[in-house]
mmCIF file with all atom_site columns, C-alpha atoms in Angstrom:
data_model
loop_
_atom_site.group_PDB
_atom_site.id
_atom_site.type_symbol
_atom_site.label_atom_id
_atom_site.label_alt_id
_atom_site.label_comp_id
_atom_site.label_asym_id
_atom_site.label_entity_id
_atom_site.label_seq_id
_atom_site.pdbx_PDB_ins_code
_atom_site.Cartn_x
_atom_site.Cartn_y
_atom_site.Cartn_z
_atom_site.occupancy
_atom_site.B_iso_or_equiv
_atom_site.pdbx_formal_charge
_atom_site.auth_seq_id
_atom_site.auth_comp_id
_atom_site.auth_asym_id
_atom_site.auth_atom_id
_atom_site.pdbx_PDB_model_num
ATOM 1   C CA . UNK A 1 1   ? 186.277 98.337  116.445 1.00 0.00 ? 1   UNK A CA 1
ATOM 2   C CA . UNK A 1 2   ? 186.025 94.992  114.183 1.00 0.00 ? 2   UNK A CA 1
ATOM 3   C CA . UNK A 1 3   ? 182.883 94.181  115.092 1.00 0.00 ? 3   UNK A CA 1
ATOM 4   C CA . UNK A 1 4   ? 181.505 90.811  113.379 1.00 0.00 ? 4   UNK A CA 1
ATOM 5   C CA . UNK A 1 5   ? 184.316 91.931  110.187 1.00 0.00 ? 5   UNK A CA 1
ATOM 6   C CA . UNK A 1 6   ? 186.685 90.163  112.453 1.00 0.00 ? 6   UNK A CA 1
ATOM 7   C CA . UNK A 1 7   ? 185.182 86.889  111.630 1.00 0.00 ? 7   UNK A CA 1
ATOM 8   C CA . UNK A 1 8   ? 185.767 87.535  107.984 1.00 0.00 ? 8   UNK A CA 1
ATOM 9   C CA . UNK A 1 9   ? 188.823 85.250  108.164 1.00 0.00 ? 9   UNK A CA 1
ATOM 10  C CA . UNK A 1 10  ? 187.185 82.093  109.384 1.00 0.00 ? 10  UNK A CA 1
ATOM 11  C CA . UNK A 1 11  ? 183.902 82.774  106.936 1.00 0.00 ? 11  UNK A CA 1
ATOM 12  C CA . UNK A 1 12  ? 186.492 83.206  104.322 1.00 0.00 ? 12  UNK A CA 1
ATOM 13  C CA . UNK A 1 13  ? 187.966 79.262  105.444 1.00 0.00 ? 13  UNK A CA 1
ATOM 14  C CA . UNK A 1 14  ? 184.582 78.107  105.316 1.00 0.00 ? 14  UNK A CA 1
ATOM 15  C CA . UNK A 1 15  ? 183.904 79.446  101.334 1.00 0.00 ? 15  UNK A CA 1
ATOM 16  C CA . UNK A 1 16  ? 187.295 77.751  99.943  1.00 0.00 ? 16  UNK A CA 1
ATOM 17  C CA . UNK A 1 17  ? 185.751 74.833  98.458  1.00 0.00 ? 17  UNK A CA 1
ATOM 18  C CA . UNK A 1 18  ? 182.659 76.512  96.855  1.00 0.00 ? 18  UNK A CA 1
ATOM 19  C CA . UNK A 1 19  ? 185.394 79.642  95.363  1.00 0.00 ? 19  UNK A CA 1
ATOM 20  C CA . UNK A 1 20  ? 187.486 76.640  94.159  1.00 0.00 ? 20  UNK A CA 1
ATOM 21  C CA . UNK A 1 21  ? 184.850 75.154  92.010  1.00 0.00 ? 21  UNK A CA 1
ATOM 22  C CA . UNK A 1 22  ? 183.389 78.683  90.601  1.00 0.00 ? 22  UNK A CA 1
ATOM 23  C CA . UNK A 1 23  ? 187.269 79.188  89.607  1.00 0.00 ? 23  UNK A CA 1
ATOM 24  C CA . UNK A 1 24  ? 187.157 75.690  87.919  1.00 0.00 ? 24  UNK A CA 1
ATOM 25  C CA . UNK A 1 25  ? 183.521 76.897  86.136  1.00 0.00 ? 25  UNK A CA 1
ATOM 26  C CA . UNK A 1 26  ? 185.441 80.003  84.863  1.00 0.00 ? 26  UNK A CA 1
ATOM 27  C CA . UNK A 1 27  ? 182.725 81.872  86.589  1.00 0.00 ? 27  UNK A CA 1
ATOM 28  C CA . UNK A 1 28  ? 183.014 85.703  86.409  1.00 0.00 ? 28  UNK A CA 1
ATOM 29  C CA . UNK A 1 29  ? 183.452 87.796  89.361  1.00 0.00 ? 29  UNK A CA 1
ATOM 30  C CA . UNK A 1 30  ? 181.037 90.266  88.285  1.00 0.00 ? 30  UNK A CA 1
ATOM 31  C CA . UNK A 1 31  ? 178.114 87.586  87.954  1.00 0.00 ? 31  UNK A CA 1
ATOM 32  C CA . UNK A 1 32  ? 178.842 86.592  91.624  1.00 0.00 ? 32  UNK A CA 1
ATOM 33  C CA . UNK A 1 33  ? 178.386 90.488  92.480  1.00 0.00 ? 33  UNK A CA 1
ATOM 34  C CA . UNK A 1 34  ? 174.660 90.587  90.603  1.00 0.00 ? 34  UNK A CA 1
ATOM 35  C CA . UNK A 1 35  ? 174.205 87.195  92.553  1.00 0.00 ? 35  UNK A CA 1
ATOM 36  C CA . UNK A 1 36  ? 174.684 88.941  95.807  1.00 0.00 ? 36  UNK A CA 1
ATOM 37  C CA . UNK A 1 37  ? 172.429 91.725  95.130  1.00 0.00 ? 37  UNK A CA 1
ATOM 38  C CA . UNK A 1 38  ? 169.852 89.025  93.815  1.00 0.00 ? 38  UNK A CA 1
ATOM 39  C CA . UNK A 1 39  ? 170.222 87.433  97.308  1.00 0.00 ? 39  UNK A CA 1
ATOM 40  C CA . UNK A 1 40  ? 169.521 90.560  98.792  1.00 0.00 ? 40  UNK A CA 1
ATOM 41  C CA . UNK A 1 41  ? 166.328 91.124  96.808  1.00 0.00 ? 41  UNK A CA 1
ATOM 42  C CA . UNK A 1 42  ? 165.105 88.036  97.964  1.00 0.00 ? 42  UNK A CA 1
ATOM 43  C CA . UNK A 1 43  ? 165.660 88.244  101.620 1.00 0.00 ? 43  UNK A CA 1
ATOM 44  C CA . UNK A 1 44  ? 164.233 92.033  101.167 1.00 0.00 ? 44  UNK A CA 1
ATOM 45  C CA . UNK A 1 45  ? 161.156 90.017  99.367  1.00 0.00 ? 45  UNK A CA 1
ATOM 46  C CA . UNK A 1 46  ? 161.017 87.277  102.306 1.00 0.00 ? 46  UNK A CA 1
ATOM 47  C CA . UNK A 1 47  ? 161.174 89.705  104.680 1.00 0.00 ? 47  UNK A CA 1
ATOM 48  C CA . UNK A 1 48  ? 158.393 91.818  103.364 1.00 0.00 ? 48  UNK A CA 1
ATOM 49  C CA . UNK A 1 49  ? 155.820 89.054  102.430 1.00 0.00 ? 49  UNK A CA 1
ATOM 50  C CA . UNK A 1 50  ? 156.410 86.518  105.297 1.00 0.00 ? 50  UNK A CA 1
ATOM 51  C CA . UNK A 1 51  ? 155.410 87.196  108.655 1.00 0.00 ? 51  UNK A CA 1
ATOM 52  C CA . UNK A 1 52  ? 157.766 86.661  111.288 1.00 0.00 ? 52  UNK A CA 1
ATOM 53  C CA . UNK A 1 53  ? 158.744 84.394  112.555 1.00 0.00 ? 53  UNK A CA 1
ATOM 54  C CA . UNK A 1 54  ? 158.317 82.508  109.285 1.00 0.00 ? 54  UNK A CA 1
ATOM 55  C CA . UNK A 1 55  ? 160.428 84.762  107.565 1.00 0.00 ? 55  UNK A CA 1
ATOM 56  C CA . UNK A 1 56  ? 163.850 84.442  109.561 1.00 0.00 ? 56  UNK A CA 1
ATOM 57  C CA . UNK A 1 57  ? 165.075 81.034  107.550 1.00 0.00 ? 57  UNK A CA 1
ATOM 58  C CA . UNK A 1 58  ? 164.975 82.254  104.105 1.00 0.00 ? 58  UNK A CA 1
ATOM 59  C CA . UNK A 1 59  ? 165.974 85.621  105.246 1.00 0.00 ? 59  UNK A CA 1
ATOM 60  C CA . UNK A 1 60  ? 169.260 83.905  107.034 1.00 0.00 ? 60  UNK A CA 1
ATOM 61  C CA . UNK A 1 61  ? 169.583 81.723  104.315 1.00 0.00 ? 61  UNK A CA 1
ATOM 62  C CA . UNK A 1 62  ? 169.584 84.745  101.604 1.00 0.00 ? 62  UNK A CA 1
ATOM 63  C CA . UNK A 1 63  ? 171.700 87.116  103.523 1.00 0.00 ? 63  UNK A CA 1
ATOM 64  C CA . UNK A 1 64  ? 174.110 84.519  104.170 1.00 0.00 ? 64  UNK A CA 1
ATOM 65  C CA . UNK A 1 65  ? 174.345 83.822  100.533 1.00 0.00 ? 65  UNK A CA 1
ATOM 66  C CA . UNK A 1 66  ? 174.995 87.637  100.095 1.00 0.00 ? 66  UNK A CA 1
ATOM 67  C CA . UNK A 1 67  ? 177.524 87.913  102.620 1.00 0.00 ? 67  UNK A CA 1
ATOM 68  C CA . UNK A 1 68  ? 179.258 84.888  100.521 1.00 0.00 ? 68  UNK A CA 1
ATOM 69  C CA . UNK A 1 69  ? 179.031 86.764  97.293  1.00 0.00 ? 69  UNK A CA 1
ATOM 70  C CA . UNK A 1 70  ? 180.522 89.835  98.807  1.00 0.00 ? 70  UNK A CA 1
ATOM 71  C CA . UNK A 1 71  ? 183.303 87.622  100.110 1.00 0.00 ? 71  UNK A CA 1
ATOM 72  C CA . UNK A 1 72  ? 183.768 86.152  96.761  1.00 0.00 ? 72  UNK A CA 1
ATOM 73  C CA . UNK A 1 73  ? 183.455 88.426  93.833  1.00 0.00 ? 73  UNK A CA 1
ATOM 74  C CA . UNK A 1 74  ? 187.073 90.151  95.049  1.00 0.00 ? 74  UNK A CA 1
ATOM 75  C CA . UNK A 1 75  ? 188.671 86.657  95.800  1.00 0.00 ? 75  UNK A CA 1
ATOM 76  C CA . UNK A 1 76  ? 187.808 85.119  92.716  1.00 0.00 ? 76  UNK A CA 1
ATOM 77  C CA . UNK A 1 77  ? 189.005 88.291  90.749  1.00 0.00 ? 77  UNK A CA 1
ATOM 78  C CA . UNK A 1 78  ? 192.252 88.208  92.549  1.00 0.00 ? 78  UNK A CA 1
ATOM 79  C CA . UNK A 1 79  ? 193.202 84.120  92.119  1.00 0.00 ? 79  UNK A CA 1
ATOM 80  C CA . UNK A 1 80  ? 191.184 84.287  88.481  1.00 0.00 ? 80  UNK A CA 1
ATOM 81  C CA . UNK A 1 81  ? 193.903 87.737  87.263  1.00 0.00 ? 81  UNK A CA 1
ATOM 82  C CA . UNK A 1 82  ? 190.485 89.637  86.580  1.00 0.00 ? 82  UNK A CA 1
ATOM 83  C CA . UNK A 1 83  ? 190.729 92.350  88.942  1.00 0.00 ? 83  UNK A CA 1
ATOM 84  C CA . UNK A 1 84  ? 189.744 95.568  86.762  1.00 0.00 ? 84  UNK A CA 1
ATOM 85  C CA . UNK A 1 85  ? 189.148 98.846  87.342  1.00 0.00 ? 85  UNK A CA 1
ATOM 86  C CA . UNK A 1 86  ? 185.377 98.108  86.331  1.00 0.00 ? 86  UNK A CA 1
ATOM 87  C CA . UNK A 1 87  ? 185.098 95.141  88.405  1.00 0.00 ? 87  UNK A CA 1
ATOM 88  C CA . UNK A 1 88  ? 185.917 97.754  91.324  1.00 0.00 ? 88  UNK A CA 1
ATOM 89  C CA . UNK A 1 89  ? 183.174 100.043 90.755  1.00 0.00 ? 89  UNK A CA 1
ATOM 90  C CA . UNK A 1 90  ? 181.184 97.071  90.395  1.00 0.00 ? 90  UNK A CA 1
ATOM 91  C CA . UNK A 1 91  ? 182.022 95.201  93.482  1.00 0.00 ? 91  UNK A CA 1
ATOM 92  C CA . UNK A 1 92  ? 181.182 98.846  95.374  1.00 0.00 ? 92  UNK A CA 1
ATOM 93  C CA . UNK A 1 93  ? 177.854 99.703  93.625  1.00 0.00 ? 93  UNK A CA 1
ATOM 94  C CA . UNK A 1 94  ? 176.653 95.885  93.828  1.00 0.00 ? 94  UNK A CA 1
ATOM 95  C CA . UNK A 1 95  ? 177.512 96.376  97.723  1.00 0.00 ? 95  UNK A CA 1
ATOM 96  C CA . UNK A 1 96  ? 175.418 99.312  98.079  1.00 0.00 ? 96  UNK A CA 1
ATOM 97  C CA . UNK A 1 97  ? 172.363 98.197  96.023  1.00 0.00 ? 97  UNK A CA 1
ATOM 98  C CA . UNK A 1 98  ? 172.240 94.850  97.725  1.00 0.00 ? 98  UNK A CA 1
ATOM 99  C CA . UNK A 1 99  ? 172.192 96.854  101.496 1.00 0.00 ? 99  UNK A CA 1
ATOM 100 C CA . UNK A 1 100 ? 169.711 98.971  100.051 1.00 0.00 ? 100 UNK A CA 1
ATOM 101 C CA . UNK A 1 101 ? 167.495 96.384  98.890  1.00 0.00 ? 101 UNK A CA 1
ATOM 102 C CA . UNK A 1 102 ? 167.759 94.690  102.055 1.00 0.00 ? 102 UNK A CA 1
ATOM 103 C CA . UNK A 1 103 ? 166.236 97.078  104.503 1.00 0.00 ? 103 UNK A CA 1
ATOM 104 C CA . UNK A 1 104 ? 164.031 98.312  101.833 1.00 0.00 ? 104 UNK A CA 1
ATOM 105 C CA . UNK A 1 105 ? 162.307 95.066  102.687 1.00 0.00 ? 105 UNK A CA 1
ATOM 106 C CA . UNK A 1 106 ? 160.995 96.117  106.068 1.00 0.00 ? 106 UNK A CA 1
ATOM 107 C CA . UNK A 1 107 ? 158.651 99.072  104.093 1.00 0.00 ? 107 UNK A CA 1
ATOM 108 C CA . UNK A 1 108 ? 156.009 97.115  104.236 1.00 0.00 ? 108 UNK A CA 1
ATOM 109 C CA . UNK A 1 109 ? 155.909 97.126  107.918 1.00 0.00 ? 109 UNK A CA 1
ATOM 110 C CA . UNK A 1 110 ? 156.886 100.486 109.496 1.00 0.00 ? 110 UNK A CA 1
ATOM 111 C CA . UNK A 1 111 ? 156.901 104.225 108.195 1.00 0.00 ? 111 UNK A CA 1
ATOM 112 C CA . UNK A 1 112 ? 158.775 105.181 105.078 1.00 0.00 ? 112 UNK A CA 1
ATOM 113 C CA . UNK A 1 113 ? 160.328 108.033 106.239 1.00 0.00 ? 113 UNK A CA 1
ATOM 114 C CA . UNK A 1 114 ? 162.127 105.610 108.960 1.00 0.00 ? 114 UNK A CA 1
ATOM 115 C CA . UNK A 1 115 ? 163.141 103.111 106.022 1.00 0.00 ? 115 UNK A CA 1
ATOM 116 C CA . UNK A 1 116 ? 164.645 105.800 104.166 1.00 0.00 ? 116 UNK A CA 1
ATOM 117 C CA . UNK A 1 117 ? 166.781 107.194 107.277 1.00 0.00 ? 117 UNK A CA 1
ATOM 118 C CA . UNK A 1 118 ? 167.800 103.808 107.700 1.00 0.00 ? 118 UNK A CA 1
ATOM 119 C CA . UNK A 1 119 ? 168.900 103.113 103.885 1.00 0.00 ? 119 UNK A CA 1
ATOM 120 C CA . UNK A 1 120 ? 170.827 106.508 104.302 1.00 0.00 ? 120 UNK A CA 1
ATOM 121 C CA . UNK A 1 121 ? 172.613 106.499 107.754 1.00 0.00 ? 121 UNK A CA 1
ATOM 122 C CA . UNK A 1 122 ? 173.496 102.457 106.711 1.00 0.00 ? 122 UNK A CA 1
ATOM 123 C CA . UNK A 1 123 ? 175.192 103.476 103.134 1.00 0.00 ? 123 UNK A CA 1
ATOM 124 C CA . UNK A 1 124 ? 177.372 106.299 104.987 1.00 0.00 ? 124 UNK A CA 1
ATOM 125 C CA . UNK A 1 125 ? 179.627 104.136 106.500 1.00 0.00 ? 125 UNK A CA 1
ATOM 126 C CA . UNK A 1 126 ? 181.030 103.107 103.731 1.00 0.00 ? 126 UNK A CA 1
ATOM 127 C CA . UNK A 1 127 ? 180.941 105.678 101.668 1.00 0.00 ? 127 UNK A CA 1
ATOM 128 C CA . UNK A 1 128 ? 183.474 107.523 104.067 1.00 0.00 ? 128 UNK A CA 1
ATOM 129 C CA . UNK A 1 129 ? 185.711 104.365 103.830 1.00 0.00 ? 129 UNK A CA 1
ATOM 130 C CA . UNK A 1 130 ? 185.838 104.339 100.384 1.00 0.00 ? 130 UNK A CA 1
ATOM 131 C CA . UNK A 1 131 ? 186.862 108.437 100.456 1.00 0.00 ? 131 UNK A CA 1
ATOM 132 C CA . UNK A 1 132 ? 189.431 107.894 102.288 1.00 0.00 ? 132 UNK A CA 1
ATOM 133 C CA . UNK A 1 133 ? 190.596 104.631 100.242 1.00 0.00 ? 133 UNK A CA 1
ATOM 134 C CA . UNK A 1 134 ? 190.625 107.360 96.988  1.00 0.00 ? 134 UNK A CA 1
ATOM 135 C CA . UNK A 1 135 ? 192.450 109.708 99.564  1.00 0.00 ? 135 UNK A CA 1
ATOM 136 C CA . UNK A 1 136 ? 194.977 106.992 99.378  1.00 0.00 ? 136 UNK A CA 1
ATOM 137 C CA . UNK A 1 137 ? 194.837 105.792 102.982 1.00 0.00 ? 137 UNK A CA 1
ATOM 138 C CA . UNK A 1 138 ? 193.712 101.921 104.128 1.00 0.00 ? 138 UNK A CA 1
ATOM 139 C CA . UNK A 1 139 ? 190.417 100.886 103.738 1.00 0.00 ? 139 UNK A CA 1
ATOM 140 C CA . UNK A 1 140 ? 188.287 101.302 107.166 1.00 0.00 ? 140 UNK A CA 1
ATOM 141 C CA . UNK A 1 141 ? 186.429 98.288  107.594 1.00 0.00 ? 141 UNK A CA 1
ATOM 142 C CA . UNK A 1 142 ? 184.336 96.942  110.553 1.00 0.00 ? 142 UNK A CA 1
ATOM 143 C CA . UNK A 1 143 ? 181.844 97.405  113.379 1.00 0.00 ? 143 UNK A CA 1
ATOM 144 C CA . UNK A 1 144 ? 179.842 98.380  115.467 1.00 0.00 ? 144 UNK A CA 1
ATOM 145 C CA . UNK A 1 145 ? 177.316 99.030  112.760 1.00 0.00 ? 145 UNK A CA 1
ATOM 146 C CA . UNK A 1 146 ? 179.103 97.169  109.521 1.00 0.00 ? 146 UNK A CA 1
ATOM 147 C CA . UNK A 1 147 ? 177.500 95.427  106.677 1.00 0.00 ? 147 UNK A CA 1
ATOM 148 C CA . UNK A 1 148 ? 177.204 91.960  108.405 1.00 0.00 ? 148 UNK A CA 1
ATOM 149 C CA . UNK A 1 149 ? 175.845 93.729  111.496 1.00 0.00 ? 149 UNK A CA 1
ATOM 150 C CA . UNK A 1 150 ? 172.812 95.126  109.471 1.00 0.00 ? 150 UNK A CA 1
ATOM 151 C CA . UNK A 1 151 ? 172.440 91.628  108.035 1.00 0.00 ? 151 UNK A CA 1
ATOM 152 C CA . UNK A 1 152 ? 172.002 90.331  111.441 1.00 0.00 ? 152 UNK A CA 1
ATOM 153 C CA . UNK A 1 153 ? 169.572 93.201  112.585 1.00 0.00 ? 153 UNK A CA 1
ATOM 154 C CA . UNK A 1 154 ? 167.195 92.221  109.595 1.00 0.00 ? 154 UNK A CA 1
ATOM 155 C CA . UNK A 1 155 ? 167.484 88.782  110.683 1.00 0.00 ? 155 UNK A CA 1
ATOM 156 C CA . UNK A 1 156 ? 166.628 89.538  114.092 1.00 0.00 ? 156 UNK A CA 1
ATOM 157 C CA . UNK A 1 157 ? 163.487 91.485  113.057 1.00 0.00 ? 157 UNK A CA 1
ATOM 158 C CA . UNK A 1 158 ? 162.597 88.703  110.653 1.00 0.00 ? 158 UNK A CA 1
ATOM 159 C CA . UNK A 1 159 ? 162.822 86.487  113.914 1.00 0.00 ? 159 UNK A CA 1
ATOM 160 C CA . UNK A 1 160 ? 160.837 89.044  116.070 1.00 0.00 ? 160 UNK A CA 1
ATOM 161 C CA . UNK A 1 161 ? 158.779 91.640  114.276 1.00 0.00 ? 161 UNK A CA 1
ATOM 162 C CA . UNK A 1 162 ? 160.667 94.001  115.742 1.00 0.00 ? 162 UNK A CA 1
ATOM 163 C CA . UNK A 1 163 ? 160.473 95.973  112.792 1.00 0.00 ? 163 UNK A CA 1
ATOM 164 C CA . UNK A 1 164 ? 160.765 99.789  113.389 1.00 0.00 ? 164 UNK A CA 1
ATOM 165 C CA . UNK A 1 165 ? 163.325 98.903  115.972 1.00 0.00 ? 165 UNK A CA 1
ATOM 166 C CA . UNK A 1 166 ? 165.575 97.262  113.619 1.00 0.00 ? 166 UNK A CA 1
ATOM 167 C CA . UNK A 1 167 ? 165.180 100.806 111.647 1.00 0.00 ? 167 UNK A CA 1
ATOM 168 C CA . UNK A 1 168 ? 165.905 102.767 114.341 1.00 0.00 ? 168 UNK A CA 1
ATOM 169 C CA . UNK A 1 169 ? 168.889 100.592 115.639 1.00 0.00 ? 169 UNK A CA 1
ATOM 170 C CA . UNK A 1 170 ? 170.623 100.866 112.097 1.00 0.00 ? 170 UNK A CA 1
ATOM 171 C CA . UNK A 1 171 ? 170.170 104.435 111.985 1.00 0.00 ? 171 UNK A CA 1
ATOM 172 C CA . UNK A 1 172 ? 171.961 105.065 115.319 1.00 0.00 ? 172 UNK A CA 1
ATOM 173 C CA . UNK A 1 173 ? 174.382 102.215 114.479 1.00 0.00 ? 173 UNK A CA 1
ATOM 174 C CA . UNK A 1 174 ? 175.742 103.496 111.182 1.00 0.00 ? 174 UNK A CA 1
ATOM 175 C CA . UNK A 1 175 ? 175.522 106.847 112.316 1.00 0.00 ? 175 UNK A CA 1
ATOM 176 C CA . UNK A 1 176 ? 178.094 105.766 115.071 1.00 0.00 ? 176 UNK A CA 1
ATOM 177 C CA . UNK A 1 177 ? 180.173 103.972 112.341 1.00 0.00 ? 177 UNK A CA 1
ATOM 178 C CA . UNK A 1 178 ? 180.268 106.639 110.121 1.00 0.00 ? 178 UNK A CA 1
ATOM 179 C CA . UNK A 1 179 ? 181.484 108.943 113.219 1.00 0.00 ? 179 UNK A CA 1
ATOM 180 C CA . UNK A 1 180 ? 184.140 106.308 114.089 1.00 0.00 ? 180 UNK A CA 1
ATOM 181 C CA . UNK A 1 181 ? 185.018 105.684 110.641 1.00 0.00 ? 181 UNK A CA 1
ATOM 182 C CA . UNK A 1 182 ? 185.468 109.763 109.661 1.00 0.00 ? 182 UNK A CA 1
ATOM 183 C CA . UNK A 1 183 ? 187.978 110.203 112.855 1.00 0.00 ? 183 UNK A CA 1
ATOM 184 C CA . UNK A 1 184 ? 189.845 107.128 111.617 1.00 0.00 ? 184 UNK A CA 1
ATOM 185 C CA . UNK A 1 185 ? 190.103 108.164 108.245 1.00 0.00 ? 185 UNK A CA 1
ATOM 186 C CA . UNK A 1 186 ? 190.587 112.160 109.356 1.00 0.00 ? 186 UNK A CA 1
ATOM 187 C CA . UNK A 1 187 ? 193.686 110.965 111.675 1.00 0.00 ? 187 UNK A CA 1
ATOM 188 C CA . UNK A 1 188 ? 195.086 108.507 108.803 1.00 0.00 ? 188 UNK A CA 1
ATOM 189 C CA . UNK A 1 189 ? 194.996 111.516 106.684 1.00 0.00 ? 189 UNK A CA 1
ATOM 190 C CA . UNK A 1 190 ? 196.996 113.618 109.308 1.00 0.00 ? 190 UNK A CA 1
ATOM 191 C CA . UNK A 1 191 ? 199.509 110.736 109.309 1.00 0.00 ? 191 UNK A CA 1
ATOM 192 C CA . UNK A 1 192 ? 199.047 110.197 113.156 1.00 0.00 ? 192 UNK A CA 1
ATOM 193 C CA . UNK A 1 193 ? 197.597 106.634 113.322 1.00 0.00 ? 193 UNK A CA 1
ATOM 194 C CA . UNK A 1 194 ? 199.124 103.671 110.764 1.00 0.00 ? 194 UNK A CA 1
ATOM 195 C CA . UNK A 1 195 ? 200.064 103.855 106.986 1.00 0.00 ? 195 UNK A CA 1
ATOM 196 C CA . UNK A 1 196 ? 199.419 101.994 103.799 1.00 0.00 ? 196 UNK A CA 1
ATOM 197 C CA . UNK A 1 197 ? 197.353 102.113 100.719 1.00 0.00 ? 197 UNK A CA 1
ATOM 198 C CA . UNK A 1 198 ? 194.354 99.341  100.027 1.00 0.00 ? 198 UNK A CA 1
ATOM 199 C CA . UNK A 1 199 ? 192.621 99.259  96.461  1.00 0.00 ? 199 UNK A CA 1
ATOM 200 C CA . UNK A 1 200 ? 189.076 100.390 96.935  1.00 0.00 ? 200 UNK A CA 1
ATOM 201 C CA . UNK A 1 201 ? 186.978 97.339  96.803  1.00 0.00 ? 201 UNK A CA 1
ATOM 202 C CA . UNK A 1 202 ? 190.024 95.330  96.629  1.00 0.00 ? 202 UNK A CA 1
ATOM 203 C CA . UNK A 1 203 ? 189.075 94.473  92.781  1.00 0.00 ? 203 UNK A CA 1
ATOM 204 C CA . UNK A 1 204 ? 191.390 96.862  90.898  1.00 0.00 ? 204 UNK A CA 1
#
């Protein structure tokens, strides 16, 4: 299930020009990673001191800028040469801290113990794609619980209030992924569904 990853093509169309110009800047994939996580700090920050439904707009506007970063750190490494091994680890860890830092922005308005399931349940998803990417099968990608879905759930609380549902909906979400995601990888493994090898992060 693609989920909202399946629109990673067209978003991809729509960043050409800006990657174009960051290539022309000589601008280094790695400071486009620590931009994204920035991003995500700041629509964690909106989201935590603006009520809603003030906060949606910069909380859009941020996570769309993170999305964007995590579209372009790998593409500019690829068309730039400077895919490393470091830039790898670096694309994956600035993925996971700028998740984290996103729905550690609804703390302020439901229980902690709730915040921290969700933080959890959303990183497992991809750690499980990324063990099977070392296990040398294709990187799992996609819905119904991804990293652009749990954008759009903080967005949607931002809009609402709904706070502790958000929570709860990304905890049941990723734990659904991560489900999906272990068969997938489990069966690739076993050799009984596809073949092929993807770099982890796509940045090595």
């Amino acid at each position: 299930m693609k989920g909202l990853y399946a629109l990673k093509p067209w978003f991809t169309r729509r960043l050409a020009v800006l990657q174009r110009r960051l290539l022309r800047g000589g601008v280094s994939p790695d400071v486009v990673t620590f931009a994204g996580i920035l991003c995500a700090g700041a629509a964690a920050i909106s989201l935590a001191m603006l009520p809603a439904p003030w906060a949606v707009l910069p909380v859009v506007v941020f996570l769309t800028a993170r999305l964007a970063c995590a579209n372009l750190d790998g593409s500019i490494a690829r068309a730039s040469g400077k895919q490393t091994r470091l830039g790898s680890v670096l694309n994956e860890v600035g993925d996971r801290a700028a998740d984290l830092v996103m729905i550690l922005g609804l703390l302020p308005h439901t229980s902690l113990p709730l915040v921290l399931g969700a933080m959890l349940a959303g990183s497992a998803p991809s750690w499980i794609s990324i063990a099977g990417a070392a296990a040398g099968v294709r990187r799992i990608n996609g819905g119904p619980m991804g990293k652009t879905e749990r954008s759009l759930v903080i967005a949607v609380a931002a809009a609402t209030g709904w706070y502790a549902p958000a929570a709860v909906v990304v905890v049941a979400g990723s734990v659904l992924t991560a489900g999906l995601r272990l068969f997938q990888v489990g069966a690739l493994c076993n050799g009984r569904v596809g073949e092929g090898r993807d770099a982890v992060g796509g940045r090595s």
